[in-house]
CSV table of C-alpha atoms in Angstrom, one decimal:
chain,number,residue,atom,x,y,z
E,1,GLN,CA,0.0,0.0,0.0
E,2,LEU,CA,1.4,3.4,-1.1
E,3,GLN,CA,2.5,5.6,1.7
E,4,LEU,CA,4.1,9.1,1.7
E,5,GLN,CA,6.3,10.7,4.4
E,6,GLU,CA,7.6,14.2,4.5
E,7,SER,CA,10.9,15.0,6.2
E,8,GLY,CA,13.0,18.1,6.7
E,9,PRO,CA,13.8,20.9,9.2
E,10,GLY,CA,10.9,22.2,11.3
E,11,LEU,CA,12.5,25.7,11.7
E,12,VAL,CA,13.9,27.9,9.0
E,13,LYS,CA,15.3,31.4,9.3
E,14,PRO,CA,13.9,34.3,7.3
E,15,SER,CA,15.6,34.7,3.9
E,16,GLU,CA,16.9,31.1,4.0
E,17,THR,CA,15.8,28.1,1.9
E,18,LEU,CA,13.2,25.6,3.0
E,19,SER,CA,14.0,22.1,1.9
E,20,LEU,CA,11.7,19.1,2.3
E,21,THR,CA,11.7,15.6,1.0
E,22,CYS,CA,8.9,13.2,0.5
E,23,THR,CA,9.7,9.5,0.6
E,24,VAL,CA,7.3,7.2,-1.3
E,25,SER,CA,7.0,3.6,0.0
E,26,GLY,CA,4.8,0.7,-1.0
E,27,GLY,CA,5.1,1.6,-4.7
E,28,SER,CA,7.3,3.1,-7.3
E,29,ILE,CA,7.6,6.8,-7.9
E,30,SER,CA,8.3,5.9,-11.5
E,31,SER,CA,4.8,4.8,-12.1
E,32,SER,CA,3.2,6.5,-15.1
E,33,ASN,CA,-0.1,6.6,-13.2
E,34,TYR,CA,0.9,9.4,-10.8
E,35,TYR,CA,2.1,12.9,-10.5
E,36,TRP,CA,3.7,14.0,-7.2
E,37,ASP,CA,2.7,17.2,-5.6
E,38,TRP,CA,3.4,19.6,-2.8
E,39,ILE,CA,0.6,21.5,-1.0
E,40,ARG,CA,0.8,23.7,2.0
E,41,GLN,CA,-1.6,25.0,4.7
E,42,PRO,CA,-0.8,28.0,6.9
E,43,PRO,CA,-1.9,27.5,10.5
E,44,GLY,CA,-5.7,27.9,10.7
E,45,LYS,CA,-6.0,28.6,7.0
E,46,GLY,CA,-6.8,26.8,3.8
E,47,LEU,CA,-4.9,24.8,1.3
E,48,GLU,CA,-2.5,26.1,-1.4
E,49,TRP,CA,-1.1,24.0,-4.2
E,50,ILE,CA,2.6,24.6,-4.7
E,51,ALA,CA,4.0,22.4,-7.5
E,52,THR,CA,3.9,19.0,-9.2
E,53,ILE,CA,6.4,16.7,-10.9
E,54,PHE,CA,6.2,13.5,-13.0
E,55,TYR,CA,8.9,10.8,-12.6
E,56,SER,CA,10.4,11.9,-15.9
E,57,GLY,CA,11.1,15.3,-14.5
E,58,THR,CA,8.1,17.3,-16.0
E,59,THR,CA,7.2,20.0,-13.7
E,60,TYR,CA,4.4,22.6,-13.1
E,61,TYR,CA,4.5,25.4,-10.6
E,62,ASN,CA,1.9,27.7,-9.0
E,63,PRO,CA,2.7,31.1,-10.6
E,64,SER,CA,2.4,32.8,-7.2
E,65,LEU,CA,5.4,30.9,-6.0
E,66,LYS,CA,7.2,29.9,-9.2
E,67,SER,CA,10.1,32.3,-8.8
E,68,ARG,CA,11.0,30.8,-5.4
E,69,VAL,CA,10.2,27.1,-5.9
E,70,ILE,CA,12.1,24.1,-7.2
E,71,ILE,CA,10.6,20.6,-7.2
E,72,SER,CA,12.7,17.6,-8.1
E,73,VAL,CA,12.6,13.8,-8.2
E,74,ASP,CA,15.1,11.1,-7.4
E,75,THR,CA,13.8,7.9,-8.8
E,76,SER,CA,16.7,5.9,-7.4
E,77,LYS,CA,15.6,6.8,-3.8
E,78,ASN,CA,11.9,6.9,-4.5
E,79,GLN,CA,11.8,10.4,-3.3
E,80,PHE,CA,10.8,13.9,-4.5
E,81,SER,CA,11.8,17.2,-3.0
E,82,LEU,CA,10.8,20.8,-2.6
E,83,LYS,CA,13.0,23.8,-2.2
E,84,LEU,CA,11.5,27.2,-1.4
E,85,THR,CA,14.0,30.1,-1.3
E,86,SER,CA,13.9,33.5,0.4
E,87,VAL,CA,11.3,32.4,3.0
E,88,THR,CA,9.4,34.8,5.2
E,89,ALA,CA,7.0,34.3,8.0
E,90,ALA,CA,4.2,34.0,5.4
E,91,ASP,CA,5.7,30.7,4.4
E,92,THR,CA,5.1,29.2,7.8
E,93,ALA,CA,2.7,26.3,7.2
E,94,VAL,CA,2.1,22.6,7.3
E,95,TYR,CA,3.6,21.2,4.1
E,96,TYR,CA,2.0,18.1,2.6
E,97,CYS,CA,3.3,15.8,-0.2
E,98,ALA,CA,0.6,14.1,-2.1
E,99,GLU,CA,0.1,11.6,-4.9
E,100,ARG,CA,-2.1,12.9,-7.8
E,101,ARG,CA,-3.8,10.3,-9.9
E,102,TYR,CA,-6.6,10.2,-12.5
E,103,SER,CA,-9.6,8.2,-13.4
E,104,ILE,CA,-11.3,7.8,-16.8
E,105,LEU,CA,-15.1,7.6,-16.4
E,106,PRO,CA,-17.6,6.2,-18.9
E,107,GLY,CA,-19.2,9.1,-20.7
E,108,GLY,CA,-16.7,11.5,-19.1
E,109,GLU,CA,-14.7,14.2,-20.8
E,110,GLY,CA,-11.3,13.0,-20.2
E,111,ALA,CA,-9.0,12.3,-17.2
E,112,TYR,CA,-10.3,13.4,-13.9
E,113,TRP,CA,-7.3,14.2,-11.6
E,114,TYR,CA,-7.4,14.3,-7.8
E,115,PHE,CA,-5.1,14.0,-4.8
E,116,GLY,CA,-5.6,10.4,-3.9
E,117,LEU,CA,-3.1,10.0,-1.0
E,118,TRP,CA,-1.5,12.6,1.2
E,119,GLY,CA,1.5,12.4,3.6
E,120,ARG,CA,0.8,13.3,7.2
E,121,GLY,CA,2.3,16.7,6.8
E,122,THR,CA,5.2,18.5,8.4
E,123,LEU,CA,5.0,21.9,10.1
E,124,VAL,CA,7.7,24.3,9.0
E,125,THR,CA,8.1,27.5,11.0
E,126,VAL,CA,10.0,30.5,9.6
E,127,SER,CA,11.5,32.4,12.5
E,128,SER,CA,14.8,33.8,13.6
T,1,ASP,CA,-6.6,31.3,-11.6
T,2,ILE,CA,-10.0,29.8,-11.0
T,3,GLN,CA,-11.5,31.0,-7.7
T,4,MET,CA,-13.4,28.5,-5.6
T,5,THR,CA,-15.9,29.8,-3.1
T,6,GLN,CA,-17.6,27.6,-0.5
T,7,SER,CA,-20.6,28.4,1.6
T,8,PRO,CA,-21.2,28.4,4.4
T,9,SER,CA,-17.8,28.9,6.0
T,10,SER,CA,-19.1,27.0,9.0
T,11,LEU,CA,-22.2,25.3,10.2
T,12,SER,CA,-23.6,23.7,13.3
T,13,ALA,CA,-25.5,20.4,13.0
T,14,SER,CA,-26.6,17.5,15.0
T,15,VAL,CA,-26.0,13.8,14.5
T,16,GLY,CA,-28.5,12.5,12.0
T,17,ASP,CA,-28.9,15.8,10.2
T,18,ARG,CA,-28.7,16.2,6.5
T,19,VAL,CA,-26.0,18.6,5.6
T,20,THR,CA,-25.3,20.4,2.3
T,21,ILE,CA,-22.2,22.4,1.5
T,22,THR,CA,-21.9,24.5,-1.7
T,23,CYS,CA,-18.9,25.2,-3.8
T,24,ARG,CA,-18.9,27.8,-6.7
T,25,ALA,CA,-16.3,28.2,-9.3
T,26,SER,CA,-15.4,31.5,-10.9
T,27,GLU,CA,-15.7,30.0,-14.3
T,28,SER,CA,-17.1,26.7,-15.7
T,29,ILE,CA,-15.0,23.7,-14.7
T,30,SER,CA,-17.4,21.0,-16.1
T,31,SER,CA,-17.2,18.1,-13.6
T,32,TYR,CA,-13.6,18.7,-12.6
T,33,LEU,CA,-14.3,19.1,-9.0
T,34,ASN,CA,-13.1,17.1,-5.9
T,35,TRP,CA,-14.1,17.1,-2.3
T,36,TYR,CA,-11.9,16.4,0.7
T,37,GLN,CA,-12.4,16.0,4.4
T,38,GLN,CA,-9.9,17.2,7.0
T,39,ASN,CA,-10.0,16.3,10.6
T,40,PRO,CA,-7.9,18.5,13.1
T,41,GLY,CA,-4.2,17.8,12.9
T,42,LYS,CA,-4.7,15.4,10.0
T,43,ALA,CA,-4.1,15.5,6.3
T,44,PRO,CA,-7.0,15.9,3.9
T,45,LYS,CA,-8.8,12.8,2.7
T,46,LEU,CA,-10.4,12.4,-0.7
T,47,LEU,CA,-14.2,11.9,-0.5
T,48,ILE,CA,-15.5,12.6,-4.0
T,49,PHE,CA,-13.8,13.1,-7.4
T,50,ALA,CA,-15.2,14.2,-10.7
T,51,ALA,CA,-18.0,16.0,-8.9
T,52,SER,CA,-20.0,12.9,-8.0
T,53,SER,CA,-17.8,9.8,-8.0
T,54,LEU,CA,-17.4,8.3,-4.5
T,55,GLN,CA,-13.8,7.4,-3.6
T,56,SER,CA,-13.4,3.7,-2.6
T,57,GLY,CA,-14.0,3.2,1.1
T,58,VAL,CA,-15.9,6.4,1.6
T,59,PRO,CA,-19.4,5.8,3.2
T,60,SER,CA,-22.4,6.1,0.9
T,61,ARG,CA,-23.9,8.9,3.1
T,62,PHE,CA,-21.5,11.2,1.2
T,63,SER,CA,-22.6,12.3,-2.2
T,64,GLY,CA,-21.6,15.0,-4.6
T,65,SER,CA,-23.5,16.7,-7.5
T,66,GLY,CA,-23.2,19.6,-9.9
T,67,SER,CA,-21.4,20.7,-13.0
T,68,GLY,CA,-20.3,23.9,-14.6
T,69,THR,CA,-19.9,26.4,-11.8
T,70,ASP,CA,-22.1,25.1,-9.0
T,71,PHE,CA,-21.5,22.0,-6.9
T,72,THR,CA,-22.8,20.5,-3.7
T,73,LEU,CA,-21.5,18.0,-1.2
T,74,THR,CA,-24.3,16.3,0.8
T,75,ILE,CA,-24.0,14.2,4.0
T,76,SER,CA,-27.3,12.4,4.2
T,77,SER,CA,-27.1,11.6,7.9
T,78,LEU,CA,-24.3,13.2,9.9
T,79,GLN,CA,-22.3,10.9,12.0
T,80,PRO,CA,-20.0,11.8,14.9
T,81,GLU,CA,-16.9,11.2,12.8
T,82,ASP,CA,-18.1,13.6,10.1
T,83,PHE,CA,-17.5,16.7,12.2
T,84,ALA,CA,-14.5,18.1,10.3
T,85,THR,CA,-13.6,20.7,7.7
T,86,TYR,CA,-14.5,20.1,4.1
T,87,TYR,CA,-12.7,21.5,1.0
T,88,CYS,CA,-13.6,21.6,-2.6
T,89,GLN,CA,-10.8,21.6,-5.3
T,90,GLU,CA,-10.9,22.2,-9.0
T,91,SER,CA,-9.0,20.0,-11.3
T,92,TYR,CA,-9.9,21.8,-14.5
T,93,SER,CA,-6.7,23.9,-14.9
T,94,MET,CA,-3.5,24.6,-13.1
T,95,PRO,CA,-2.8,26.1,-10.7
T,96,TRP,CA,-5.1,23.8,-8.8
T,97,THR,CA,-7.1,25.8,-6.3
T,98,PHE,CA,-9.2,25.0,-3.2
T,99,GLY,CA,-12.2,26.5,-1.6
T,100,GLN,CA,-11.6,28.2,1.7
T,101,GLY,CA,-13.2,25.3,3.6
T,102,THR,CA,-16.4,24.6,5.5
T,103,LYS,CA,-16.2,23.6,9.1
T,104,VAL,CA,-18.9,21.3,10.3
T,105,GLU,CA,-19.4,21.6,14.1
T,106,ILE,CA,-21.5,19.9,16.6
T,107,LYS,CA,-24.7,21.7,17.5
């Protein structure tokens, strides 16, 4: 059964780089059935999608964060990673990694994508 | 970006009540709409995808409907474990966006 686990520092100083890794277990990150995503949630607030990557290295970013974000994949370790540069207090959040998959439905219009499985999340606080 | 607006932001209900949550998209997204449930301190969990398809393992008291810009999530008979926050999410175009959430509280 597929599982995802985030790891990385829980405290980052302002202006520094936030680095997180998501380890995929119970399945291969090289599956053509999934994309791999990062999503964050500031304390007490809603969800914000950050970026996605396919095992081949194809990436898409949220334009609101694109200038500061890099998402990468390491298929040999079954991991994907997030780097967010020049962080401020506004980047304090629980960061989730998630697997995004699709279904094709009879009579449907195409592939319906959704976040099928999430990691437990890791709180990253930006503070000096 | 597509803006997703949920209503209400919160509601109080009793066990056994029928509960309906609404999600409106700022433009037509056909049936590219997902619903998630989030319990405090936990990751979101997929309930419904493609507006009305029930995720495997999700109780049948949950149902979704709608297309275009207006969608609803209905819980037919609220159970104690359903008190949580619910989010809609569009999967029509990137960047994927979520509604602001609806918190379902015990009355």
